[in-house]
Amino acid sequence: MSQSVSNAAWLGELPQECGALIMGFLDGKDLWAFVSSSKRWRKISDELSVWEKKYEKRFGKNAAVPRHLQDTTSWIERYLKRLRYETNWATKHFAPRCIFNRGTHWWTPVTVCPISSVKLQGNTMVTAAPPFGAYEFVVKVWDVERVTSTNTLFGHDGPVRCVQFDDEKIISGSDDHDVKYWRLDTGRCFKTLSGHTERVCALRFDQQILATASQDLTVRIWASASGEHLSTLTGHNGSIWCLDFAGGLLVTGSADQSARVWDIETGKCVGSITGHAASIASLQYDQSLNLLLTASLDKVIKAWDMRQVSRPCTRTFSGHGGPVGCLQFDANKVLSGSSDETVKVTSPPQAGGFREVLTPSSSIDQVWDMGSGKCLSTLSQQSAVACLHFVDHRLAVGTRSTLTIFDYNHYSDL
């Protein structure tokens, strides 16, 4: 249809009302062909917010505009650019860049120091890992575009297990039991929170609160701005490895094989989720989707319906050959990393079939179908996958020996 639309000279003579009606029925590809046939129709499509409506229909009415698309106010450009990288996610097109490889960067060939945490935001990436052996433990800040480290933050007295950052600060948690605040621009540590009596395994913060989970079987809630301790949550019978919160609810995952749901304001446990046969190592709760995903050392991922009081398991993803240590999902895909040296990526519910993706080391990436629970493809790494994080068109994967960025906005044929 696109070719006939673009070649039809009579389109330019249509009354505006007819053209507006036609544009409402066209998909993105044919709409682009339609407005490309006439400067008049392109202007009218802007005036009628046709592309903004098309963006909302394709990516969700409340979908946030990614940072790298906020520089332009053109909804045509926003739609086409986002469609490009979403299509690349689905068709295995990406440009991989290995940030470092063990023995050629910080580490000596005989040292095994896993990347324990990685976070992306815009062109900035923050990683946590011990660099030079047993006595120096750091957080590193990276410029993703230039593929260079811009700062190294020293101060923890043990391996750094978790990090998160925003435009102003980085917060990190460590085996030294402490939580530290750092200036993103200067790398200066300006606050240390003490209270946990064992390793800090996970943390999460927003503008109001900071939640930290520990091997001491507790979750501590702090005021994120001041660092004031607000409450301590107890109830798990094992180390708490992961947490997430949204809409007043906090969800924690533990070595006791359960996930617990807490009311943040009251500090009360309002639900317990069981079904895994081993420790829950990673989880994510999405309030907009009413969905909780948990990853476990029992080699599977489970999806739970948070709309119901019983929070039933609605899907089990199996296929990893080892414990699953990290996961992340959005409305379009689910990614999981395992000690079997693979990352598995999940396509949207309507997707189907298997596909393979090659990495610089001739590895394979596994993609899951949210609807069927089937693995659609596999991305093998050179060692156990310790962490991953994706934002928009970029995916960062940290292992025991490498840190790699996959850019789905640009790709090379491998």
PDB file of C-alpha atoms in Angstrom, residues 2-3 9 20 23 25 36 44 63 90 94 153 181 199 206 231 252 260 276 290 298 310 332 365:
ATOM      1  CA  SER A   2       2.864   2.379   0.821  1.00  0.00           C
ATOM      2  CA  GLN A   3       4.115   2.558  -2.768  1.00  0.00           C
ATOM      3  CA  ALA A   9      -0.566  12.700  -6.965  1.00  0.00           C
ATOM      4  CA  ALA A  20      -7.562  13.621   8.358  1.00  0.00           C
ATOM      5  CA  MET A  23      -4.580   9.398   8.312  1.00  0.00           C
ATOM      6  CA  PHE A  25      -6.744   4.605   9.650  1.00  0.00           C
ATOM      7  CA  SER A  36       5.723  12.386   2.456  1.00  0.00           C
ATOM      8  CA  ILE A  44      -1.624  19.174   8.691  1.00  0.00           C
ATOM      9  CA  ALA A  63       4.731   5.995  27.666  1.00  0.00           C
ATOM     10  CA  ALA A  90      12.819  -7.651  17.786  1.00  0.00           C
ATOM     11  CA  PHE A  94      22.562  -4.236  17.453  1.00  0.00           C
ATOM     12  CA  LEU A 153      34.866   6.312  43.460  1.00  0.00           C
ATOM     13  CA  TYR A 181      25.990   8.759  48.706  1.00  0.00           C
ATOM     14  CA  ARG A 199      26.244  -7.169  53.613  1.00  0.00           C
ATOM     15  CA  ASP A 206      13.147   7.591  44.481  1.00  0.00           C
ATOM     16  CA  SER A 231      11.725   2.055  59.761  1.00  0.00           C
ATOM     17  CA  THR A 252      11.414  -8.249  48.652  1.00  0.00           C
ATOM     18  CA  ARG A 260       7.078 -10.604  50.606  1.00  0.00           C
ATOM     19  CA  HIS A 276      10.226 -21.158  43.989  1.00  0.00           C
ATOM     20  CA  ASN A 290       0.213  -5.156  37.777  1.00  0.00           C
ATOM     21  CA  ASP A 298      16.053 -22.863  40.911  1.00  0.00           C
ATOM     22  CA  SER A 310      -3.680 -14.252  46.327  1.00  0.00           C
ATOM     23  CA  ASN A 332       7.826  -5.396  25.301  1.00  0.00           C
ATOM     24  CA  ASP A 365      21.242 -14.598  23.181  1.00  0.00           C
TER      25      ASP A 365
END
